[in-house]
Coordinates of C-alpha atoms in Angstrom, one line a residue:
M1 CA 33.8 -0.5 25.9
F2 CA 32.1 -3.2 28.0
L3 CA 33.5 -6.7 28.4
W4 CA 32.2 -10.0 29.9
H5 CA 32.9 -13.6 29.3
E6 CA 30.4 -16.2 28.0
G7 CA 30.4 -18.0 31.3
M8 CA 28.6 -14.9 32.7
S9 CA 26.1 -14.1 30.0
G10 CA 25.4 -14.2 26.3
R11 CA 25.3 -11.5 23.6
G12 CA 21.6 -11.1 23.0
G13 CA 19.2 -8.2 23.3
N14 CA 19.1 -8.2 27.1
E15 CA 22.9 -7.9 27.3
I16 CA 23.1 -5.2 24.6
S17 CA 20.3 -3.2 26.2
S18 CA 22.0 -3.5 29.6
C19 CA 25.2 -2.2 28.1
V20 CA 23.5 0.8 26.6
F21 CA 21.7 1.5 29.9
E22 CA 25.0 1.2 31.8
A23 CA 26.7 3.5 29.4
L24 CA 24.0 6.2 29.6
N25 CA 24.0 6.0 33.4
S26 CA 27.8 6.2 33.7
N27 CA 28.1 9.0 31.2
P28 CA 25.4 11.5 32.2
T29 CA 24.6 14.2 29.7
V30 CA 22.6 17.4 29.7
K31 CA 21.5 16.6 26.2
R32 CA 17.8 15.9 25.9
K33 CA 17.8 14.3 22.5
L34 CA 19.4 10.9 21.9
T35 CA 20.1 9.5 18.5
I36 CA 21.3 5.9 18.0
W37 CA 22.5 4.2 14.8
S38 CA 22.8 0.5 14.6
D39 CA 22.6 -2.4 12.2
N40 CA 19.4 -4.5 11.8
C41 CA 20.4 -7.5 13.9
V42 CA 17.2 -8.7 15.4
G43 CA 18.8 -10.6 18.2
Q44 CA 20.7 -7.6 19.5
N45 CA 19.4 -4.3 18.2
K46 CA 16.0 -4.5 16.4
N47 CA 13.8 -5.9 19.1
K48 CA 11.4 -5.1 21.9
M49 CA 14.1 -5.2 24.5
L50 CA 15.9 -2.0 23.3
L51 CA 12.5 -0.6 22.5
F52 CA 11.4 -1.0 26.1
L53 CA 14.7 0.7 27.2
W54 CA 13.9 3.8 25.0
I55 CA 10.4 4.0 26.4
Y56 CA 11.7 3.6 30.0
L57 CA 14.3 6.3 29.5
T58 CA 11.7 8.8 28.2
L59 CA 9.2 8.0 30.9
T60 CA 11.9 8.4 33.6
D61 CA 12.8 11.8 32.2
K62 CA 16.3 10.9 31.0
F63 CA 15.5 12.2 27.5
D64 CA 12.8 14.2 25.8
E65 CA 13.3 12.4 22.5
I66 CA 15.0 9.2 21.4
N67 CA 15.6 8.3 17.7
H68 CA 16.8 4.8 16.8
K69 CA 17.9 4.6 13.1
Y70 CA 18.8 1.4 11.4
L71 CA 21.4 1.2 8.6
V72 CA 20.0 0.4 5.2
S73 CA 21.4 -2.0 2.6
G74 CA 24.5 -0.5 0.9
H75 CA 25.1 1.9 3.7
S76 CA 26.1 -0.4 6.5
F77 CA 29.3 1.3 7.7
L78 CA 29.5 2.6 11.3
S79 CA 32.3 4.7 12.7
C80 CA 32.8 2.1 15.4
D81 CA 33.9 -0.4 12.7
I82 CA 37.2 1.4 12.6
D83 CA 37.6 0.8 16.3
F84 CA 36.9 -2.9 15.9
A85 CA 39.4 -3.1 13.1
Q86 CA 42.1 -1.6 15.3
I87 CA 41.4 -4.2 18.0
E88 CA 41.4 -7.1 15.5
K89 CA 44.8 -5.8 14.1
R90 CA 46.2 -5.8 17.6
K91 CA 44.8 -9.2 18.3
R92 CA 47.0 -10.7 15.6
V93 CA 50.2 -9.9 17.5
E94 CA 49.1 -10.6 21.1
K95 CA 48.0 -13.8 22.8
C96 CA 45.0 -13.6 25.1
E97 CA 44.1 -16.3 27.6
V98 CA 41.9 -14.6 30.2
P99 CA 39.6 -11.5 30.2
M100 CA 42.3 -9.2 31.6
D101 CA 44.5 -10.0 28.6
L102 CA 41.6 -8.8 26.4
V103 CA 41.3 -5.6 28.4
K104 CA 45.0 -4.8 28.0
L105 CA 44.8 -5.6 24.2
I106 CA 41.8 -3.3 23.7
V107 CA 43.4 -0.5 25.8
H108 CA 46.6 -0.7 23.8
A109 CA 44.9 -1.0 20.4
T110 CA 44.9 2.8 20.1
P111 CA 47.7 4.1 22.3
N112 CA 47.1 7.8 21.4
N113 CA 43.5 7.6 22.3
P114 CA 43.0 4.5 24.5
F115 CA 39.6 2.9 24.9
I116 CA 38.0 2.9 28.4
V117 CA 37.2 -0.7 29.2
T118 CA 34.7 -1.8 31.8
L119 CA 34.4 -5.4 33.0
L120 CA 30.8 -6.1 33.7
E121 CA 29.4 -8.1 36.6
P122 CA 26.2 -10.1 36.7
N123 CA 24.4 -7.3 38.6
N124 CA 25.0 -5.1 35.6
F125 CA 22.6 -7.1 33.4
Y126 CA 18.8 -6.6 33.3
D127 CA 16.0 -8.7 31.9
F128 CA 14.5 -6.2 29.4
K129 CA 12.7 -9.1 27.6
K130 CA 10.8 -9.9 30.8
A131 CA 9.8 -6.3 31.2
A132 CA 8.8 -5.9 27.6
D133 CA 6.7 -9.1 27.7
M134 CA 4.9 -7.7 30.8
Y135 CA 4.1 -4.2 29.6
L136 CA 4.4 -4.0 25.9
N137 CA 2.4 -5.3 22.9
T138 CA 4.4 -4.8 19.8
G139 CA 2.4 -7.0 17.5
K140 CA 1.1 -4.1 15.3
L141 CA 4.4 -2.2 15.3
Q142 CA 6.1 -4.3 12.5
I143 CA 9.5 -3.3 13.7
S144 CA 11.2 -5.5 11.1
K145 CA 10.1 -3.1 8.4
C146 CA 11.1 0.0 10.2
S147 CA 14.2 2.1 9.5
W148 CA 13.6 4.8 12.0
L149 CA 11.9 4.6 15.5
K150 CA 11.1 7.8 17.5
I151 CA 10.0 7.8 21.1
T152 CA 9.1 11.1 22.7
K153 CA 8.3 12.2 26.3
D154 CA 5.2 14.1 25.2
K155 CA 3.7 10.9 23.7
P156 CA 4.2 8.3 26.4
G157 CA 3.9 4.7 25.2
V158 CA 3.6 5.7 21.5
V159 CA 6.3 4.7 19.0
Q160 CA 6.5 6.7 15.8
T161 CA 8.0 4.8 12.8
K162 CA 9.3 5.3 9.3
T163 CA 10.3 2.8 6.7
T164 CA 12.8 5.2 5.1
F165 CA 14.8 8.3 6.1
N166 CA 12.8 10.4 3.6
E167 CA 11.6 13.6 5.3
L168 CA 8.5 13.6 3.1
E169 CA 7.4 10.2 4.5
A170 CA 4.7 10.7 7.1
W171 CA 5.2 9.2 10.6
S172 CA 3.2 6.2 11.6
A173 CA 2.2 6.0 15.2
C174 CA 1.6 2.8 17.2
K175 CA 0.7 2.6 20.9
V176 CA 2.7 -0.3 22.4
I177 CA 1.8 -0.2 26.1
K178 CA -0.6 -3.0 27.0
K179 CA -4.2 -2.3 28.0
G180 CA -4.4 -1.9 31.8
V181 CA -0.8 -0.8 32.1
T182 CA -0.3 2.8 33.1
V183 CA 2.6 5.0 32.4
N184 CA 3.3 5.3 36.1
T185 CA 3.6 1.5 36.3
I186 CA 6.6 1.5 34.0
K187 CA 8.0 4.8 35.3
E188 CA 8.1 3.5 38.9
M189 CA 9.1 -0.1 38.2
D190 CA 12.4 -1.7 39.3
L191 CA 14.1 -3.2 36.3
P192 CA 14.2 -7.0 36.7
S193 CA 17.6 -8.5 37.0
L194 CA 18.9 -11.0 34.4
V195 CA 19.9 -14.4 35.7
C196 CA 23.5 -14.7 34.6
E197 CA 24.2 -18.2 35.5
N198 CA 24.2 -21.7 34.0
K199 CA 24.8 -20.7 30.4
N200 CA 24.8 -23.4 27.7
I201 CA 28.0 -25.3 27.0
S202 CA 28.5 -28.4 25.0
V203 CA 30.2 -31.5 26.3
E204 CA 32.9 -31.0 23.6
K205 CA 33.6 -27.4 24.7
K206 CA 34.0 -28.5 28.3
K207 CA 36.4 -31.2 27.3
D208 CA 38.4 -28.8 25.3
L209 CA 38.7 -26.4 28.2
Q210 CA 39.9 -29.1 30.5
Q211 CA 42.5 -30.3 27.9
M212 CA 43.7 -26.7 27.5
L213 CA 44.6 -26.1 31.1
P214 CA 48.1 -27.7 31.1
F215 CA 49.1 -25.3 28.3
L216 CA 48.1 -22.1 30.0
K217 CA 50.3 -19.8 32.0
E218 CA 50.2 -20.7 35.7
E219 CA 48.7 -17.4 36.7
N220 CA 45.9 -17.9 34.2
K221 CA 44.9 -21.4 35.2
E222 CA 42.9 -20.4 38.2
F223 CA 40.4 -18.5 36.1
F224 CA 39.4 -21.5 34.1
E225 CA 39.6 -23.9 37.0
K226 CA 37.0 -21.8 38.8
L227 CA 34.8 -21.6 35.8
I228 CA 34.9 -25.4 35.2
K229 CA 34.1 -26.0 38.9
L230 CA 31.2 -23.6 38.6
L231 CA 30.0 -25.5 35.6
Q232 CA 30.2 -28.8 37.4
D233 CA 28.4 -27.4 40.5
S234 CA 25.6 -25.9 38.4
C235 CA 25.1 -29.1 36.5
S236 CA 24.7 -31.0 39.8
V237 CA 22.1 -28.4 41.0
G238 CA 20.4 -28.5 37.7
L239 CA 20.1 -32.3 37.7
V240 CA 18.6 -32.3 41.2
L241 CA 16.0 -29.7 40.3
V242 CA 15.1 -31.6 37.1
L243 CA 14.7 -34.8 39.1
I244 CA 12.3 -33.0 41.4
L245 CA 10.3 -31.8 38.4
Q246 CA 10.3 -35.3 37.0
A247 CA 8.9 -36.7 40.2
Q248 CA 6.1 -34.1 40.2
S249 CA 5.2 -34.3 36.5
G250 CA 6.2 -37.8 35.6
S251 CA 8.1 -36.7 32.5
W252 CA 11.4 -35.1 31.4
S253 CA 11.6 -31.6 30.1
C254 CA 14.5 -30.8 27.9
K255 CA 13.7 -27.1 28.1
A256 CA 13.8 -27.4 31.9
I257 CA 17.1 -29.1 31.8
R258 CA 18.7 -26.4 29.7
S259 CA 17.3 -23.6 31.9
L260 CA 18.2 -25.2 35.2
G261 CA 21.9 -25.6 34.7
L262 CA 23.2 -27.9 32.0
G263 CA 24.7 -25.0 30.1
L264 CA 27.6 -22.6 30.9
S265 CA 29.6 -21.2 28.0
L266 CA 33.1 -20.7 29.1
V267 CA 34.9 -19.6 25.9
L268 CA 36.1 -16.0 26.2
S269 CA 34.3 -13.4 24.2
A270 CA 34.4 -9.6 24.1
R271 CA 31.4 -7.6 23.1
P272 CA 32.9 -4.1 23.0
R273 CA 30.5 -1.2 22.7
P274 CA 31.3 2.1 20.8
R275 CA 32.1 5.1 22.9
L276 CA 29.5 7.7 23.5
Q277 CA 30.2 11.0 21.7
D278 CA 28.2 14.1 22.5
Q279 CA 27.9 16.7 19.8
D280 CA 26.0 19.9 19.5
N281 CA 22.5 18.7 19.9
F282 CA 22.7 14.9 20.0
A283 CA 24.2 12.2 22.1
H284 CA 25.2 9.6 19.5
Y285 CA 25.6 5.9 20.3

């Protein structure tokens, strides 16, 4: 399972794709076929960010075939839900203040078969959205209607889709690589890093964090003090940059303010990822 706090990054498609990429790199397998089951959450799973990752993995010869299957209504249970339930159960009897407390909680949630927890750093995150915007055109794919995506090495840049799991349904094929983009361009590219700084935080949340400090254990205060200082420093830098933009353009840009440093979410959050389990012919996520 992978862990990071909200002051580092969010829980969107870039982060989930980065987790899957990190998991596959840190758990190499000789299997050539990868099958992934997930829910239909657009922000995390059913998007062009994960789609780009699947294409990238086949083009770089990590797998010959990747199948991404989305749960259908009425059949939304995943085996990892049991793991999450065990963690929630343990959480009721333990108090967590800092990320390392969460690590200990997750590890001890199943003593007989403890989870392996990895704390991610900013350099573990990649900007798959940027890569997808540069190289893919998914307008005709209609991914929201798909229940099954298949990407194969022998059909580079082509996504095969089904709206059901019925074996009688014919595959639909859609070429998603943009015109002028070659397979070698994607194959040889360096994945762009995700900027994991200056995340959004409301004034109320910052105030709550500052008021919370006196009630924390002494050994845990340093973590939040550093985060709050980082927030204050990033706000100062953001304001300076926005003032420069204002001088150049003559107008304020709320979008620029948000992107330049007025947001850093500091509330702790864990986004655990299910363990990889290799079976006979598949590597299941």
